[in-house]
Coordinates of C-alpha atoms in Angstrom, one line a residue:
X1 CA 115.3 102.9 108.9
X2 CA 114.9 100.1 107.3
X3 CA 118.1 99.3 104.7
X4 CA 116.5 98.1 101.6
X5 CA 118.0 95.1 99.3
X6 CA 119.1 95.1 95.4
X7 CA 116.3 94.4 93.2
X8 CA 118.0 90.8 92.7
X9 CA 117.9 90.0 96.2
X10 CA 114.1 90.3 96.5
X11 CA 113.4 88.7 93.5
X12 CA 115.0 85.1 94.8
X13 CA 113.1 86.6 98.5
X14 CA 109.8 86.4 95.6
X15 CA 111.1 83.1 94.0
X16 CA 110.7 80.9 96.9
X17 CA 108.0 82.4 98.6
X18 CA 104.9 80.0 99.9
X19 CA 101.9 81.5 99.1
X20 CA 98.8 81.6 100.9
X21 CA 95.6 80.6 99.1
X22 CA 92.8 79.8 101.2
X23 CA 90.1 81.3 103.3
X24 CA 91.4 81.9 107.0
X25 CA 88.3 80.6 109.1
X26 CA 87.8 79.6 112.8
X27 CA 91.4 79.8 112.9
X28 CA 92.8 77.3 110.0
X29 CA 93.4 77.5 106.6
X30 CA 90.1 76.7 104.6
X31 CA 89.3 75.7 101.3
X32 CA 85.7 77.8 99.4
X33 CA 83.3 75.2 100.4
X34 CA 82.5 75.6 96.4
X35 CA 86.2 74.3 95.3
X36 CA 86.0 77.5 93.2
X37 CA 89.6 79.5 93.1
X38 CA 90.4 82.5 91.6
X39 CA 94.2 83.8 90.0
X40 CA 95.7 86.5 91.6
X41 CA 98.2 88.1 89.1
X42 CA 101.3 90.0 89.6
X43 CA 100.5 93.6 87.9
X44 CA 104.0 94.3 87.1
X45 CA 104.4 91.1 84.7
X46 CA 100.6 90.2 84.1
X47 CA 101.7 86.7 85.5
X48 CA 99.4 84.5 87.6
X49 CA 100.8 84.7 91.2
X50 CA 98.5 81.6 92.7
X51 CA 94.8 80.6 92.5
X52 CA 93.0 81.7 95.6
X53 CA 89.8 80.6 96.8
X54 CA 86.9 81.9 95.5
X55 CA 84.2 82.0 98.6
X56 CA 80.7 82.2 98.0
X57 CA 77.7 83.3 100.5
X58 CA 77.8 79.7 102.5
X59 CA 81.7 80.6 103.1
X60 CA 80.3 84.2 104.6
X61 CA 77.8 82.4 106.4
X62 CA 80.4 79.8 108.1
X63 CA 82.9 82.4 108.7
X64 CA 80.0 84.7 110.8
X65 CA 79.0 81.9 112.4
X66 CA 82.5 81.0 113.9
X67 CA 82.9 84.8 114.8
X68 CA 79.7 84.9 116.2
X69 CA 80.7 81.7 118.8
X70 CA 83.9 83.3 119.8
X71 CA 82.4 86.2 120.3
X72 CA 79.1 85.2 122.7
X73 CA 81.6 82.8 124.4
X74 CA 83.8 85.4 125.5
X75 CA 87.0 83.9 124.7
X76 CA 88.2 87.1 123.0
X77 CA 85.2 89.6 123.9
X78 CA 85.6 89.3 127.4
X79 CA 89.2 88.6 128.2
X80 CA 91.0 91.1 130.3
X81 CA 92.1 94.2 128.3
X82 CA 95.8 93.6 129.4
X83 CA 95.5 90.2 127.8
X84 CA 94.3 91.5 124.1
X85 CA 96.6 94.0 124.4
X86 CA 99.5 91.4 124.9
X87 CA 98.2 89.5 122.1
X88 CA 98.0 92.0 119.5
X89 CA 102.0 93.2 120.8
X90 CA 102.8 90.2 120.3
X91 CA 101.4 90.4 116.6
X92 CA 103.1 93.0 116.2
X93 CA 106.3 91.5 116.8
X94 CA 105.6 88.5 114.5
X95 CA 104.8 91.7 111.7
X96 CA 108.1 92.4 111.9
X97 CA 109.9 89.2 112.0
X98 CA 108.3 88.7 108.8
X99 CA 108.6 92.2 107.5
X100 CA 110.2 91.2 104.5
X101 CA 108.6 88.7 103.4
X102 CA 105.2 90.8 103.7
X103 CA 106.5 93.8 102.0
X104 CA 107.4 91.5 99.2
X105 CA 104.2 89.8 99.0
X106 CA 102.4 93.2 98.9
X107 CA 104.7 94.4 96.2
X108 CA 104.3 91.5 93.9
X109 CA 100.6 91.7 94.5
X110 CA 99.6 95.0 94.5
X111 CA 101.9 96.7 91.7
X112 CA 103.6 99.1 94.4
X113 CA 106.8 99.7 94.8
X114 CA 108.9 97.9 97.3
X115 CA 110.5 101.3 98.6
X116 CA 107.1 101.7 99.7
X117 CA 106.0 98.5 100.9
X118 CA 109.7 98.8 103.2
X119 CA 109.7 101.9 104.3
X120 CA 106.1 103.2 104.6
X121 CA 103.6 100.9 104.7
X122 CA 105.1 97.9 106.8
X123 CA 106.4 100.2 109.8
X124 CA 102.7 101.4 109.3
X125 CA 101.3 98.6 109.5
X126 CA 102.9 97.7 112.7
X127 CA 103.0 101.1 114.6
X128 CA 99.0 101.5 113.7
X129 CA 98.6 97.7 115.7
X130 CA 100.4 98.2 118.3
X131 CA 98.8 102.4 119.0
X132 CA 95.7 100.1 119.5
X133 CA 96.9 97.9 121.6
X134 CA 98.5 99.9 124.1
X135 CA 95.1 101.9 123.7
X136 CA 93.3 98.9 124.8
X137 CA 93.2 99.8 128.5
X138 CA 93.6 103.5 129.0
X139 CA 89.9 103.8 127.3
X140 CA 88.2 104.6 130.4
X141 CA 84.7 104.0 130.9
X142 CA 82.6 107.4 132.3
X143 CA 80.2 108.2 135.3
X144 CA 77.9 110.6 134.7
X145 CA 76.3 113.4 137.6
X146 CA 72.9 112.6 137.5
X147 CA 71.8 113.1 141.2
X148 CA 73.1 112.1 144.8
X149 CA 70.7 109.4 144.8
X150 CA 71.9 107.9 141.6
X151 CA 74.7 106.8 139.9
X152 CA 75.2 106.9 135.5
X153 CA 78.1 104.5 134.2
X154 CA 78.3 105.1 130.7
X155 CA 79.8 101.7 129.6
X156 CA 81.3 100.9 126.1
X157 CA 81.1 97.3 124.9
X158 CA 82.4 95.8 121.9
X159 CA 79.6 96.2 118.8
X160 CA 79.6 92.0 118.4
X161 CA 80.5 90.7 114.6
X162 CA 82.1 93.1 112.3
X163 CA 82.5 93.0 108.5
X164 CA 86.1 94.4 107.1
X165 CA 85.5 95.5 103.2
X166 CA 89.3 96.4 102.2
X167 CA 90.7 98.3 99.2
X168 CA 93.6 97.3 97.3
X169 CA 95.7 100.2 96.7
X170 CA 96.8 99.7 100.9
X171 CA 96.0 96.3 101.6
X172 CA 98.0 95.7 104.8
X173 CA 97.8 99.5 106.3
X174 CA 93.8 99.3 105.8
X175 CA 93.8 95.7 107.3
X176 CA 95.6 97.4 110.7
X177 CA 93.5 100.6 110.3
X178 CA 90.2 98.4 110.7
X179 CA 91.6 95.0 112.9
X180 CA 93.7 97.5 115.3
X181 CA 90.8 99.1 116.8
X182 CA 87.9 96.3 116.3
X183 CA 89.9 93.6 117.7
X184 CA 91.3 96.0 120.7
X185 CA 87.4 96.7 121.5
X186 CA 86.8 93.0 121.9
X187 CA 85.1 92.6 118.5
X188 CA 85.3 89.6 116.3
X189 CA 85.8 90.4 112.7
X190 CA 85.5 88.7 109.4
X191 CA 87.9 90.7 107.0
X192 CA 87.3 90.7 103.4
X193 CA 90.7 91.9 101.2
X194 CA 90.3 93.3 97.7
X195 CA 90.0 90.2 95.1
X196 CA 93.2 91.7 94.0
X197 CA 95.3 91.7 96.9
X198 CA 94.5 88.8 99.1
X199 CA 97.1 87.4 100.3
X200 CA 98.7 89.8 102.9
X201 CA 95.4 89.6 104.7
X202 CA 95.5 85.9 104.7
X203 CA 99.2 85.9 106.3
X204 CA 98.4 88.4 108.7
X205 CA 95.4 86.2 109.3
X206 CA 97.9 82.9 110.6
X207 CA 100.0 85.5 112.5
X208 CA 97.5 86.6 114.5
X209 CA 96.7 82.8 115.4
X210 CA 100.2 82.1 116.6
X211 CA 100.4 85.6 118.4
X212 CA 97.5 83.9 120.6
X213 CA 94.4 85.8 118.9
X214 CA 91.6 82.4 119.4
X215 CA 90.1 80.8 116.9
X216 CA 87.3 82.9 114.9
X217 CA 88.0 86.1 116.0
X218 CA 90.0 86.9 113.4
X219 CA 88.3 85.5 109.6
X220 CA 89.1 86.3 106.1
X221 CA 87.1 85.3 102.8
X222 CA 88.4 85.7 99.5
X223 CA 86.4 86.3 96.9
X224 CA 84.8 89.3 94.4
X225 CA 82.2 91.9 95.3
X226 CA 79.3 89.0 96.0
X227 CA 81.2 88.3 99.3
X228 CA 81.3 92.6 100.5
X229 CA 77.7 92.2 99.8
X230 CA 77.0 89.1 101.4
X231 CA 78.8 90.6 104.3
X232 CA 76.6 94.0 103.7
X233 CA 73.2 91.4 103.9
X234 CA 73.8 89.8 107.0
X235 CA 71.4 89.6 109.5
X236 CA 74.2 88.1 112.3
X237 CA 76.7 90.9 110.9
X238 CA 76.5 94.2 113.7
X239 CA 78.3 96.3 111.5
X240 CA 80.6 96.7 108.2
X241 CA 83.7 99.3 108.0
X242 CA 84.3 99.7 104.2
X243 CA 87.4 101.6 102.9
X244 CA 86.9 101.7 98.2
X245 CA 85.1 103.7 96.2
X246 CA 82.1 105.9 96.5
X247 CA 79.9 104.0 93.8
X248 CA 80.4 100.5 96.1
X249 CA 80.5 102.6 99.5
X250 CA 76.5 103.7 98.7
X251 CA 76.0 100.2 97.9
X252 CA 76.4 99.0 102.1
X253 CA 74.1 101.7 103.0
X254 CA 71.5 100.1 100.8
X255 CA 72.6 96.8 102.5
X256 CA 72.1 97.8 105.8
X257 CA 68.7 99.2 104.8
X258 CA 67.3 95.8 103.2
X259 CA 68.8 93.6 105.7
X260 CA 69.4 94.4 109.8
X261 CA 70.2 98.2 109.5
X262 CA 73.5 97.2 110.7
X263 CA 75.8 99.9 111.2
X264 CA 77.7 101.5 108.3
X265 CA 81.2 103.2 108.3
X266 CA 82.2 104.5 105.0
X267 CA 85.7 106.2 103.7
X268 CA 85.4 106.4 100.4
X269 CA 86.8 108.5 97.4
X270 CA 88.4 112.0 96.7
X271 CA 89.3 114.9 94.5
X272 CA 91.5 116.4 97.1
X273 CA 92.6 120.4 96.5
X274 CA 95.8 121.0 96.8
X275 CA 96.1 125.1 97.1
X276 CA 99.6 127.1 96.4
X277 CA 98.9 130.8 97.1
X278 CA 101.0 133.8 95.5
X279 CA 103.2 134.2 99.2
X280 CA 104.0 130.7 99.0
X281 CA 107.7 130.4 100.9
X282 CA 110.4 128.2 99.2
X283 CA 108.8 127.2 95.8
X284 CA 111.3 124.5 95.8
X285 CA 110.0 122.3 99.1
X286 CA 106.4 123.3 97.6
X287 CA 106.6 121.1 94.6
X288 CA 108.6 118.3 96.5
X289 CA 105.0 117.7 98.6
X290 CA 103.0 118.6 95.6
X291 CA 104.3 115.7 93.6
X292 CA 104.5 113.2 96.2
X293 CA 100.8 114.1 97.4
X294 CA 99.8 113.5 93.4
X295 CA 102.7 110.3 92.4
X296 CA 103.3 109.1 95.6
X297 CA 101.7 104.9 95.5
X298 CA 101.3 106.0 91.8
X299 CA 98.5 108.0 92.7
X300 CA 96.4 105.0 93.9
X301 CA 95.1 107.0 97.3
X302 CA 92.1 108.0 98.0
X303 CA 93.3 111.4 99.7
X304 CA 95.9 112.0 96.7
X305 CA 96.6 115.6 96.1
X306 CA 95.2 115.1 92.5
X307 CA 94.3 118.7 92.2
X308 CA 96.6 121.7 92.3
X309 CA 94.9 124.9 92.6
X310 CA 97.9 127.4 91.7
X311 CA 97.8 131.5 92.0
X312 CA 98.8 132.8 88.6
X313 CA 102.1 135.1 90.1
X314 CA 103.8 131.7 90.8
X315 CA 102.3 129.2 89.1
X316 CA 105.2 128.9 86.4
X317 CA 107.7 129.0 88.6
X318 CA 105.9 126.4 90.5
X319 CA 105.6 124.2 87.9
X320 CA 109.0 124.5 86.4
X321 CA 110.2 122.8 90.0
X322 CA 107.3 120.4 89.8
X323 CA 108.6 118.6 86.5
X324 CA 112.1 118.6 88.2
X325 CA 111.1 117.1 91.1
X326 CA 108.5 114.5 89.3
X327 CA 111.6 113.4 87.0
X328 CA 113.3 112.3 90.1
X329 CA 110.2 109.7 90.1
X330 CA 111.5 106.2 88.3
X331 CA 108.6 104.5 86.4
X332 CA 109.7 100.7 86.5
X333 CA 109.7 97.6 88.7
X334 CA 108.0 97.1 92.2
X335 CA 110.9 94.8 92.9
X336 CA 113.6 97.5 92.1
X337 CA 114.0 99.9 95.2
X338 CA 115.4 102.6 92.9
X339 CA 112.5 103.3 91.3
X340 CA 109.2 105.2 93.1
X341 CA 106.4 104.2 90.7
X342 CA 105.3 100.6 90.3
X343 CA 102.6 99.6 88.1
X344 CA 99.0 100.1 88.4
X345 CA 97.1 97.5 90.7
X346 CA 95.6 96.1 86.9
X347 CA 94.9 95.9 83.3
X348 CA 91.6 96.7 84.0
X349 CA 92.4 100.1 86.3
X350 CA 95.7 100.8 83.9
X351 CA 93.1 100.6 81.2
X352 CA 90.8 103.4 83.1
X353 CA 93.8 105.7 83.9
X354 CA 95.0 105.4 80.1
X355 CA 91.4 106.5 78.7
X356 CA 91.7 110.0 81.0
X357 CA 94.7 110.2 79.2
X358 CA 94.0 110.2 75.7
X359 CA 90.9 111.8 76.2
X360 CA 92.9 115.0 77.2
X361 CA 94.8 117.1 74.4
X362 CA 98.3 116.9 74.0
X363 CA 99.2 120.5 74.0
X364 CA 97.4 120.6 77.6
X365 CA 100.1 118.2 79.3
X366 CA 103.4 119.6 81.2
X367 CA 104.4 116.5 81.8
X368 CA 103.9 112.8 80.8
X369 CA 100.6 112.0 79.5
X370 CA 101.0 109.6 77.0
X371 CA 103.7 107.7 78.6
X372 CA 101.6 104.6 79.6
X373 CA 102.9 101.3 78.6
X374 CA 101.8 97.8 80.0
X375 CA 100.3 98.5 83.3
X376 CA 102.7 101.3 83.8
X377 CA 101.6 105.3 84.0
X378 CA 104.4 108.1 84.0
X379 CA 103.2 110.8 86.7
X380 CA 101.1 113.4 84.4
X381 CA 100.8 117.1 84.8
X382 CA 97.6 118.7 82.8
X383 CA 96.6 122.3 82.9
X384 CA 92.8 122.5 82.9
X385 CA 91.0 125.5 81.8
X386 CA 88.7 125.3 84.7
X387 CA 87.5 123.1 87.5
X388 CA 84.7 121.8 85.6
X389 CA 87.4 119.6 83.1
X390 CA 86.5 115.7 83.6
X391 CA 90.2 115.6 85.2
X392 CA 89.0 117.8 87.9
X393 CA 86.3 116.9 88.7
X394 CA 86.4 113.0 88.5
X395 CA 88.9 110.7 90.7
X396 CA 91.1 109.2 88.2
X397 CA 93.0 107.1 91.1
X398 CA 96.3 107.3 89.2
X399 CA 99.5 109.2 88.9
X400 CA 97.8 112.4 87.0
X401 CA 97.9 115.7 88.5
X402 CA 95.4 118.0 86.9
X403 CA 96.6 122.2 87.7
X404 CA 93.9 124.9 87.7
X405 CA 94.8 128.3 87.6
X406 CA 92.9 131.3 90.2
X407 CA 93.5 135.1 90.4
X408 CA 93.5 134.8 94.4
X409 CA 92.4 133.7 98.0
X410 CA 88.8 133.5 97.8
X411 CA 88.5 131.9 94.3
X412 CA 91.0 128.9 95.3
X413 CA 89.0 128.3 98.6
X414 CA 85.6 128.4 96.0
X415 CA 87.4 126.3 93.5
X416 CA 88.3 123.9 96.4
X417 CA 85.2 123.6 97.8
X418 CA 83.3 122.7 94.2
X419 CA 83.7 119.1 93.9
X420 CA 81.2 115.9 95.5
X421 CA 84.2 115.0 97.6
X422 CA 86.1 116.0 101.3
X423 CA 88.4 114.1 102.3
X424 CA 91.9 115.8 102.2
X425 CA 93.2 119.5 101.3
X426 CA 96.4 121.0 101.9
X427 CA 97.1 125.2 101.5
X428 CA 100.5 126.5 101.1
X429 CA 101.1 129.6 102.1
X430 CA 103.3 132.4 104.3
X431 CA 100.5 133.9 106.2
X432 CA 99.0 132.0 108.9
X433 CA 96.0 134.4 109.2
X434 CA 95.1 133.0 105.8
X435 CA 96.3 129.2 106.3
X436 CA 93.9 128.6 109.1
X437 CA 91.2 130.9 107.8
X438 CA 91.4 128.6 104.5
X439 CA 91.4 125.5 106.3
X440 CA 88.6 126.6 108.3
X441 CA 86.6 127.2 105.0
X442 CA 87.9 123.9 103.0
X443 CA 85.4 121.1 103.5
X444 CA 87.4 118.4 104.1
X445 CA 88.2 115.7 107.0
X446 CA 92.0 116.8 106.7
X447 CA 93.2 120.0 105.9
X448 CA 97.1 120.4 106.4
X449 CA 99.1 123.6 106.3
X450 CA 102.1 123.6 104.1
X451 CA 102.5 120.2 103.7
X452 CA 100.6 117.2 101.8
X453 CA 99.7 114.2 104.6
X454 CA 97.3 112.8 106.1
X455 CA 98.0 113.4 110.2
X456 CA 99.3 110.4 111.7
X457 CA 97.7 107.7 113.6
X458 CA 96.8 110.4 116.6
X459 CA 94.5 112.2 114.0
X460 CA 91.7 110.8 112.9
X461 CA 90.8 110.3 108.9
X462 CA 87.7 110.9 107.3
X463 CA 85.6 113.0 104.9
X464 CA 82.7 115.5 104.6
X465 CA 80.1 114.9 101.7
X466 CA 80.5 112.0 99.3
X467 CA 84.1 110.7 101.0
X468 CA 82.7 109.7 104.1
X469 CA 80.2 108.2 106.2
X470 CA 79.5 107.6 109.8
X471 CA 82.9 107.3 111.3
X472 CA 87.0 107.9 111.4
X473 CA 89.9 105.9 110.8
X474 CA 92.8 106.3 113.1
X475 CA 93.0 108.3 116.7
X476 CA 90.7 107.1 119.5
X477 CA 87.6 108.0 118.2
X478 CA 88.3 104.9 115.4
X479 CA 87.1 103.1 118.6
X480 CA 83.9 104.5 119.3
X481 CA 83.0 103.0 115.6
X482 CA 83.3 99.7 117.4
X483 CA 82.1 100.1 120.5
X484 CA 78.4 100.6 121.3
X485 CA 77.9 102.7 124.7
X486 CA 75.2 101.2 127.4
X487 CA 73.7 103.5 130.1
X488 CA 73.7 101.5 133.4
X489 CA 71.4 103.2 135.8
X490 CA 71.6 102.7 139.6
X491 CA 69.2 104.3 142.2
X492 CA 71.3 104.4 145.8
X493 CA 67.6 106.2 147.2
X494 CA 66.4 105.0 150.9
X495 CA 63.6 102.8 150.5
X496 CA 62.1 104.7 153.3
X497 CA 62.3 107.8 151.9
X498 CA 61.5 106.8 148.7
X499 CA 57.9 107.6 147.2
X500 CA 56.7 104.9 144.5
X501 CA 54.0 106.6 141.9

């Protein structure tokens, strides 16, 4: 485990830190061709961070073009897998010479808490490369049976150019969810981080260049939503993996349609159930995974356990340990590794999380709710009358756990079920009869059985409905999303004996 530094300590780390500001393309450090820069701010302090360069559609255009070279030319596409897979190791290993340094860059960036940035999303980061890596050549091809007179390979190749669209609330653990497995299929990839959390990508970006990763394979543009479309719109783009919300993710499929009909992989947004049924064993280690499923990255997670769906006998008792536990939570800042709640990622999303908020009434909340002071929430416990409340039903993407209240099995698996969204569910509960019959029912990409998680990177991640779209995250199968698979027929018949119609 990592041991962790005093708050003072990674504030001078944060004082002298160099920080990167331009476009990574065709393997250097590029300015927007524009001259345009944008601030990224620190959400903690509201404090401009650096100015980073704002790209435009001619910056897409340059970038696809360079991953389009490497890629035809073969200097990444068609190296031997053993030699990809030594170049992303070796990735890996600059990851975590630099650990630090990156987990302070994402705290200062992103709002989130350097306890996190340490101790979750950095060894992440790294473990999620380097699956991928070692994946790279025990993907086998296949031969199919057709006939004795013919032989079926079934042969994957890598898709060509791929667009990245990242979110911010896990900007380096999304980067290595999308890079692992496009890069280990031979792809080349231009990434585009969240205008708010840039510069992670970017560093990752010059790693990846001294690890021995050539020159445009690996691109980043910086910029606001014009550049995910301008990716989206490309006719030279093969396909786009976006990771945000649901109202941007339909926006690619429209993309696709107007443009190439490039492929589309979506993971998108949640409302994610969170069911505690009356047998429910040890109340106590119950509410420890309800609250971090609801606080944990201050609730900024797409498959947050945002709604608890609580059986009347225990519901008091449950929540009784639920505000015990979620005091245990510090609200303060990222840099302090005491505390497990940073601030929001900005004004503008602290500003949406604080309107749910007030809208609700005061007598409704168990916990928090109007504790939210300059880009900082409190986790929030509100009891709902029903699942049609606005905090039910809409993703508020902050540290608010809205609790709904059922009379048995069958109404918390209908209660689940009722919302646009299936990404994650979890069930608590002392029969396993009724823990996989619920999971079974729950539509949802990940159900998990008393616990809150997500699998790990063996499983893969995606939803059902509105939270997903034409792939997984994570696990082998996030390789067939960049892999296309060819049919290569061969006829082995005699020509003598062979009639020609």
């Amino acid at each position: 485990m990592t041991d962790l530094l005093t708050q003072e300590e990674y504030e001078s780390i944060a004082s002298g830190m160099d920080f990167p500001t331009q476009a990574f393309i065709d393997g250097g450090f590029r300015a927007a061709r524009s001259g345009g820069t944008f601030e990224t701010l620190n959400p903690a302090t509201n404090e401009v961070l650096a100015r980073i360069a704002s790209c435009g559609g001619d910056d897409v255009d340059f970038a696809v073009e360079k991953a389009r070279d490497a890629f035809e030319d073969g200097r990444w596409s068609k190296r031997p897998a053993d030699e990809r897979k030594e170049a992303l190791v070796r990735l890996c290993k600059l990851i975590t010479r630099n650990a630090r340094e990156l987990a302070v860059l994402e705290s200062l960036e992103s709002g989130k808490t350097i306890y996190d940035c340490e101790l979750t999303d950095i060894p992440e980061t790294i473990a999620c490369l380097k699956w991928h890596a070692e994946a790279i050549d025990k993907i086998y091809d296949e031969i199919s049976p057709p006939s004795d007179d013919h032989v079926a390979m079934l042969v994957r190749e890598p898709v060509g150019v791929v667009g990245l669209v990242l979110p911010w609330n896990f900007p380096l653990l999304m980067l290595a969810w999308k890079i692992g497995p496009a890069l280990a299929a031979g792809n080349s990839v231009v990434v585009k981080p969240a205008e708010e959390t840039s510069m992670t990508a970017l560093r990752v970006a010059e790693l990846a260049m001294e690890a021995g990763i050539p020159g445009g394979v690996l691109n980043v543009v910086t910029g606001g939503a014009e550049i995910g479309e301008a990716l989206g719109r490309h006719m030279d783009v093969d396909m786009v993996s976006f990771t945000g919300s649901t109202e941007t993710g339909r926006r690619f499929l429209l993309y696709a349609s107007e443009s190439n009909l490039k492929e589309i992989v979506l993971e998108m947004g949640g409302k994610n159930p969170c069911i505690v049924l009356e047998d429910a064993e040890n109340l106590d280690r119950v509410a420890s995974h309800v609250v971090n499923g609801a606080f944990w990255n201050m609730g900024e997670n797409c498959s947050a356990a945002s709604r608890l769906i609580v059986h009347e006998d225990v519901r008091d008792a449950l929540v009784e340990r639920i505000i015990a536990h979620a005091r245990e939570w510090r609200v303060g800042n990222p840099l302090d590794p005491e505390n497990r709640i940073g601030a929001l990622v900005s004004k503008e999303h602290f500003d949406k999380v604080s309107a749910y908020l007030k809208d609700a009434r005061a007598e409704d909340f168990l916990l928090g709710g109007k504790e939210a002071r300059d880009g900082y929430v409190s986790p929030s416990v509100v009891r709902v009358e029903s699942n049609n409340a606005l905090m039910a039903r809409e993703e508020i993407f902050g540290p608010v756990l809205a609790m709904i209240t059922v009379r048995g099995f069958d109404e918390a698996i209908s209660v689940a079920n009722d919302t646009e969204y299936g990404l994650a569910a979890s069930i608590f509960t002392s029969n396993i009869k009724r823990a996989l019959r619920g999971a079974r029912a729950i539509r949802a990409g990940t159900v998990t059985v008393n616990a809150f998680g997500e699998g790990d990177i063996s499983t893969p991640f995606g939803g059902y409905k509105q939270s997903g779209f034409g792939g997984r995250d994570n696990s082998l199968h996030a390789h067939d999303q960049y892999t296309q698979w060819k049919t290569i027929w061969v006829d082995l018949a005699d020509d003598a004996d062979e009639e020609v119609n």
